[in-house]
mmCIF file of C-alpha atoms in Angstrom:
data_model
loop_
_atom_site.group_PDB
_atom_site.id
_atom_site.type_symbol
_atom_site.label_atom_id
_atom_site.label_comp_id
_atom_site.label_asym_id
_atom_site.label_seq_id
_atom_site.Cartn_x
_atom_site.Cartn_y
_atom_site.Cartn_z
ATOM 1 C CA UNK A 431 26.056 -3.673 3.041
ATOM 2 C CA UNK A 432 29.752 -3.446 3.820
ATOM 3 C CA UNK A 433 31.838 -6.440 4.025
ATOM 4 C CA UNK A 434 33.465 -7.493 7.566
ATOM 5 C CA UNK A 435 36.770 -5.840 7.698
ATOM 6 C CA UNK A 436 39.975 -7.609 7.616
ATOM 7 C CA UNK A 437 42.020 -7.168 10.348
ATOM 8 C CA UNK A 438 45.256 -8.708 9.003
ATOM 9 C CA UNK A 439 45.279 -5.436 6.242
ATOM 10 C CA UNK A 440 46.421 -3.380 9.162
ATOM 11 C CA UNK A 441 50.012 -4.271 9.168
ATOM 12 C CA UNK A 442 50.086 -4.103 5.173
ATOM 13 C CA UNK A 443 48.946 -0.413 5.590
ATOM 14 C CA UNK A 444 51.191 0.137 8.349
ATOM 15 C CA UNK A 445 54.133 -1.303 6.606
ATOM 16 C CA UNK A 446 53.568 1.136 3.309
ATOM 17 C CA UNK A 447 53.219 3.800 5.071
ATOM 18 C CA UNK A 448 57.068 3.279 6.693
ATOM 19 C CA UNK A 449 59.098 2.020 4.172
ATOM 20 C CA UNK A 450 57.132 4.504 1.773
ATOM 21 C CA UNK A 451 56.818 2.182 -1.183
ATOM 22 C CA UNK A 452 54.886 -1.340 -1.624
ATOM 23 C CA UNK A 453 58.408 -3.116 -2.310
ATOM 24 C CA UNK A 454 59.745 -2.408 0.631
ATOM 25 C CA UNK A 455 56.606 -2.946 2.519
ATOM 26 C CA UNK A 456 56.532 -6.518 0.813
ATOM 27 C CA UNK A 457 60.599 -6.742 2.352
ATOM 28 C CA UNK A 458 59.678 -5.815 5.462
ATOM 29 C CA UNK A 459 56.660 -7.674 5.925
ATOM 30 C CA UNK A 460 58.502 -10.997 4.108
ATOM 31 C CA UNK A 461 55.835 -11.707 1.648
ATOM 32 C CA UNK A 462 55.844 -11.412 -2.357
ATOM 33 C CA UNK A 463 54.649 -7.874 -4.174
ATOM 34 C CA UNK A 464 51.643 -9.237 -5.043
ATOM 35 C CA UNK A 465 50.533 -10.165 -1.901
ATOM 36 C CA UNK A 466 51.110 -6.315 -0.498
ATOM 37 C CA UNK A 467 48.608 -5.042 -3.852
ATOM 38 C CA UNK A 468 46.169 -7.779 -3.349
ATOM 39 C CA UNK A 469 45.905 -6.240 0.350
ATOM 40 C CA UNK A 470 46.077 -2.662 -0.946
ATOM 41 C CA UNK A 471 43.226 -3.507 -3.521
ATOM 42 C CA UNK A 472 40.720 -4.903 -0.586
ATOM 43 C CA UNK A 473 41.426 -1.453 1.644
ATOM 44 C CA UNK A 474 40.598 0.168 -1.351
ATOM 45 C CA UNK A 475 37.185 -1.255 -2.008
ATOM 46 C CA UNK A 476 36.377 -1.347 1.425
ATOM 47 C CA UNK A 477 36.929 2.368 2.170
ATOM 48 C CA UNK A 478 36.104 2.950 -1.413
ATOM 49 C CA UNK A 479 39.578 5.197 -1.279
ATOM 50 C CA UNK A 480 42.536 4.817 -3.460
ATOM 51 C CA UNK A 481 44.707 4.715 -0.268
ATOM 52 C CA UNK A 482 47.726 5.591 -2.506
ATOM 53 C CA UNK A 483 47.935 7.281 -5.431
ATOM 54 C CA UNK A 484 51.186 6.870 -7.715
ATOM 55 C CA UNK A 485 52.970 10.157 -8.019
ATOM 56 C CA UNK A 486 56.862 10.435 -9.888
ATOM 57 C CA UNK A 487 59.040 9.550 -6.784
ATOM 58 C CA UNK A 488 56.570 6.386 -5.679
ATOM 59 C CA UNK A 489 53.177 6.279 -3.958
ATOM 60 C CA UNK A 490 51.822 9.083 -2.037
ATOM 61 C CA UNK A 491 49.198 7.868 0.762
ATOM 62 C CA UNK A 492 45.355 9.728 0.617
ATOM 63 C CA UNK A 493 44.445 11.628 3.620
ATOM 64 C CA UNK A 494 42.772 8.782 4.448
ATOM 65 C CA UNK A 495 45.841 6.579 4.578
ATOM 66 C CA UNK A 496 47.126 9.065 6.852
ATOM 67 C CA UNK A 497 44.643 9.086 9.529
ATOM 68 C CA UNK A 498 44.030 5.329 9.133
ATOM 69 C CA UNK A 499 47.693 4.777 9.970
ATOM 70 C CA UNK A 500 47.489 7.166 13.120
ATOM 71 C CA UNK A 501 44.683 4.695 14.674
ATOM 72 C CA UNK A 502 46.325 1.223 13.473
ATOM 73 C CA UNK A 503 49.912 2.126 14.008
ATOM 74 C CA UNK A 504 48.956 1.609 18.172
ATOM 75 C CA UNK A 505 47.003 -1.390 17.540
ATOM 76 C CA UNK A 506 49.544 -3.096 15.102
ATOM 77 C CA UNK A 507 52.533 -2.196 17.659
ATOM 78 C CA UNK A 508 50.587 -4.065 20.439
ATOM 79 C CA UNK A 509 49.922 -6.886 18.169
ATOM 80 C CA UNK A 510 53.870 -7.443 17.041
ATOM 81 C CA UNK A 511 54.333 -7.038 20.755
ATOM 82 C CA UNK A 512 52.215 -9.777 22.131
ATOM 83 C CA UNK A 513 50.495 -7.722 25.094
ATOM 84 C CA UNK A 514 47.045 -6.845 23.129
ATOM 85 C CA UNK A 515 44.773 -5.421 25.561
ATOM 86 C CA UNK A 516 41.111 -5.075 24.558
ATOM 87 C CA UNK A 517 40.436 -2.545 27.219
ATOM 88 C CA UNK A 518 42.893 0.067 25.951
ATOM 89 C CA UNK A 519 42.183 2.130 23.998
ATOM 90 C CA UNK A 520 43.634 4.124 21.384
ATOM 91 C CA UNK A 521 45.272 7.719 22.617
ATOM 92 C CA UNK A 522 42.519 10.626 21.676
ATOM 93 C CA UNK A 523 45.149 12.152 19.860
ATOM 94 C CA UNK A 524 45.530 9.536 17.650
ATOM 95 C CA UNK A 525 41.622 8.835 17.032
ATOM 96 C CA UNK A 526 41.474 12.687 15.029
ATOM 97 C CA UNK A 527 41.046 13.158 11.674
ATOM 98 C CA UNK A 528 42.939 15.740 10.247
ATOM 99 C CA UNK A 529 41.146 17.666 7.019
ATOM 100 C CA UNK A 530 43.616 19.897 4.706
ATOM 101 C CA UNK A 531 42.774 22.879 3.773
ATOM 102 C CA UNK A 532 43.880 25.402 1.047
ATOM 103 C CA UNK A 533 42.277 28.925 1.551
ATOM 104 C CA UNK A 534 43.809 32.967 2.369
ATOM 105 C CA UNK A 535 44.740 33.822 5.560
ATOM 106 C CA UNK A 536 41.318 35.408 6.169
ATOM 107 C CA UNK A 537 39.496 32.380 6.103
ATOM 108 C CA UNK A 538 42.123 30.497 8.072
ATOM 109 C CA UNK A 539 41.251 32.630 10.751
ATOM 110 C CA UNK A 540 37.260 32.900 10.483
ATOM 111 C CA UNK A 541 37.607 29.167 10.295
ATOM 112 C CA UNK A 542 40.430 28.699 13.311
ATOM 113 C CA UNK A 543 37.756 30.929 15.471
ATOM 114 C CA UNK A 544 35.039 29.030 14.448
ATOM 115 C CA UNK A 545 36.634 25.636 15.514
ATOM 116 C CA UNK A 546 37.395 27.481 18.942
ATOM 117 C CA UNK A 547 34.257 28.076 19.593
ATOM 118 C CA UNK A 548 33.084 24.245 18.777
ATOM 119 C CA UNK A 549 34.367 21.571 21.237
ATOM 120 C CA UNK A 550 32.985 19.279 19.421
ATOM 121 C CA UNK A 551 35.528 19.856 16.399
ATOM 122 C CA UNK A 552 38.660 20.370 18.369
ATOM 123 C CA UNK A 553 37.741 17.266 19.721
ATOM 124 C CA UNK A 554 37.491 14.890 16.620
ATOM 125 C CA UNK A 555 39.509 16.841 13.752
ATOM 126 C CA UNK A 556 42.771 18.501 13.281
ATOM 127 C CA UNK A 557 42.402 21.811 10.595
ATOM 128 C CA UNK A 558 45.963 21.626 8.845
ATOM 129 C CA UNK A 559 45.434 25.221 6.747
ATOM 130 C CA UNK A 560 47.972 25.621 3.398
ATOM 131 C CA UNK A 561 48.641 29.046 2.556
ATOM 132 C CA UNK A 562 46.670 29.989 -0.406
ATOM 133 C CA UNK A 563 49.927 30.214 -3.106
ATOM 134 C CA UNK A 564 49.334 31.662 -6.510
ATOM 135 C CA UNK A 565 48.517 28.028 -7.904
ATOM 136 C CA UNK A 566 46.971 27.385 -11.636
ATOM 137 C CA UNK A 567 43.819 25.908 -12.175
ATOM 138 C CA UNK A 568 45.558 23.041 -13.479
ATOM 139 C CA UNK A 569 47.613 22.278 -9.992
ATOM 140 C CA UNK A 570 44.862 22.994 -7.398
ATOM 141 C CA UNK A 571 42.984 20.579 -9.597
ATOM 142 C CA UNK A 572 45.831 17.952 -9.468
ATOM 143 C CA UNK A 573 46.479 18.532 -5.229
ATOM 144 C CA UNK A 574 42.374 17.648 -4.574
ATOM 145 C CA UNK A 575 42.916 14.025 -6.888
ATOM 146 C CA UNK A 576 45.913 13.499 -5.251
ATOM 147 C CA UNK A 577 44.046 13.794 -2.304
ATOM 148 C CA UNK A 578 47.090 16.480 -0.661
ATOM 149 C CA UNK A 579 44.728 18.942 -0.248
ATOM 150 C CA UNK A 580 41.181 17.936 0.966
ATOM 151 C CA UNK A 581 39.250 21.484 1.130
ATOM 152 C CA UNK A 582 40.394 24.524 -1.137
ATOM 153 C CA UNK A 583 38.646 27.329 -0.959
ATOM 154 C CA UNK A 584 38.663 29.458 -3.704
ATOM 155 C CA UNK A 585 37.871 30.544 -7.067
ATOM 156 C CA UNK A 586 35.271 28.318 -8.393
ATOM 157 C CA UNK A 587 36.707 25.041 -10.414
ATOM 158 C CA UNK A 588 34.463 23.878 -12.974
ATOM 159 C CA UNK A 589 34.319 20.726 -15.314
ATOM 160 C CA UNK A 590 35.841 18.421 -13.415
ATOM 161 C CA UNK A 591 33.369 15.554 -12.642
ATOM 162 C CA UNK A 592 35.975 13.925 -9.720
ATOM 163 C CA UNK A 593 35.731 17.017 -7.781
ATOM 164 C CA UNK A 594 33.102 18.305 -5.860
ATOM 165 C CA UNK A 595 32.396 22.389 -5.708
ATOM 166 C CA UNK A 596 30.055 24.195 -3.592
ATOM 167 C CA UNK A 597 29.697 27.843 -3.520
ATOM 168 C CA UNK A 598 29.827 29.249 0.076
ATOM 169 C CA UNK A 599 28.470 33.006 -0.604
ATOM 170 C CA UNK A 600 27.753 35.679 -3.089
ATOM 171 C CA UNK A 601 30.747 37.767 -3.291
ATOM 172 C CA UNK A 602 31.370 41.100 -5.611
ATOM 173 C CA UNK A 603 34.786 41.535 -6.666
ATOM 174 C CA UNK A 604 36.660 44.906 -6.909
ATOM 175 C CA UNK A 605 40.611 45.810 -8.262
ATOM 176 C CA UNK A 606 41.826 49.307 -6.382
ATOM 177 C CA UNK A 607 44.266 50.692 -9.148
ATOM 178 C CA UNK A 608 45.733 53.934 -9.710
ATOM 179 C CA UNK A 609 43.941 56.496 -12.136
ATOM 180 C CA UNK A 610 44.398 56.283 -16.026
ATOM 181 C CA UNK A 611 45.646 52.993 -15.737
ATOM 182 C CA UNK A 612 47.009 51.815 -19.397
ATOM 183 C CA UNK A 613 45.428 48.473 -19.449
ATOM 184 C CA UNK A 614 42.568 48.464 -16.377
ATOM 185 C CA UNK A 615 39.646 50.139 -17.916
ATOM 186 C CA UNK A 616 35.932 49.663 -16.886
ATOM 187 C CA UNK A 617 36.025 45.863 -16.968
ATOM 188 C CA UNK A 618 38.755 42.967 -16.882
ATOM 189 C CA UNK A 619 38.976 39.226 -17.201
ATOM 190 C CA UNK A 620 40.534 37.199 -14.424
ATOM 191 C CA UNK A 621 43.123 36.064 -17.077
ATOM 192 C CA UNK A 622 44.220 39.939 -17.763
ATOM 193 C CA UNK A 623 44.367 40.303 -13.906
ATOM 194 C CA UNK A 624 46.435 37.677 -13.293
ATOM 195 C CA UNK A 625 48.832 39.201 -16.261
ATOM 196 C CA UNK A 626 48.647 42.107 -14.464
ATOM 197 C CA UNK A 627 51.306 42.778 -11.306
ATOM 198 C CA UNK A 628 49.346 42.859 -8.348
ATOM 199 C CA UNK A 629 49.488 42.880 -4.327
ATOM 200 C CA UNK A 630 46.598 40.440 -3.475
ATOM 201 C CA UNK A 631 44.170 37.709 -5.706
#
């Protein structure tokens, strides 16, 4: 069963997410470094999330972290203000979660009319579509653990035990090229495709 939660890790969370680092969250906030990753640490166990991830310019916050901060930022302003009101409540706006997803432009919009069609979506979730850019295995891989991307929808990504992958449909695929092409013959790899120039993946 899940612990209570702690209320006072709001403003910690709230603070990071600001000042964009844990030192300066730990300035802000007046309290010592270690204080800011003990806090960090409990969020982290208690939404079983890494909250934030280190990248090369600092810490980058989980989608997660994100939408946590849209509903506590409201409730930690009316706390440092001293007018808490149990009745409010928090805008719907701020209550959505927003899901990231990588995929083509075809899929975007099968998706965008699907989520048109269900109120109950466009009333809980934000769809945040990435264009699908020519990315290697190795970066689309990287963008899910770093938790930038939460959905990408794609070419199948195998061997990776911290990422989930679920195939959504049978699919044939075809290359239109012209005739007595030097290199395309009856068959090619993805790998001499991608070599190849070419309009569309």
């Amino acid at each position: 069963m899940r612990e209570n939660f702690d209320y006072n890790l709001i403003k910690y969370l709230v603070a990071i997410m600001e000042t964009k680092s844990m030192a300066g969250a730990a300035d802000k906030l007046g309290v010592t470094p270690s204080v800011v990753t003990y806090s960090v640490n409990k969020l982290r166990k208690y939404y079983e999330d890494p909250i934030f991830v280190r990248v090369k310019n600092g810490i980058q916050p989980t989608t997660l972290a994100r939408n946590l901060y849209l509903q506590f930022k409201p409730l930690n302003d009316s706390i440092e203000n001293g007018f808490v009101n149990t009745t409010d409540k928090v805008p719907a706006e701020n209550s959505k979660w927003t899901i990231r997803i990588r995929s083509n432009p075809l899929i975007e919009y099968v998706l965008s009319i699907k989520a048109l069609h269900s109120p109950e979506i466009l009333e809980n979730i934000f769809l945040e579509f990435h264009s699908m850019e020519h990315l290697l295995l190795d970066e689309r891989i990287h963008r899910l653990r770093r938790k930038e991307i939460d959905v990408d929808i794609g070419f199948y990504i195998a061997g990776d035990s911290s990422i989930t992958s679920v195939p959504l449909c049978p699919i044939s695929l075809g290359i239109i090229c012209r005739k007595d092409h030097p290199r395309i013959k009856d068959s090619i790899t993805v790998e001499e495709w991608l070599q190849e120039d070419h309009i569309a993946l």
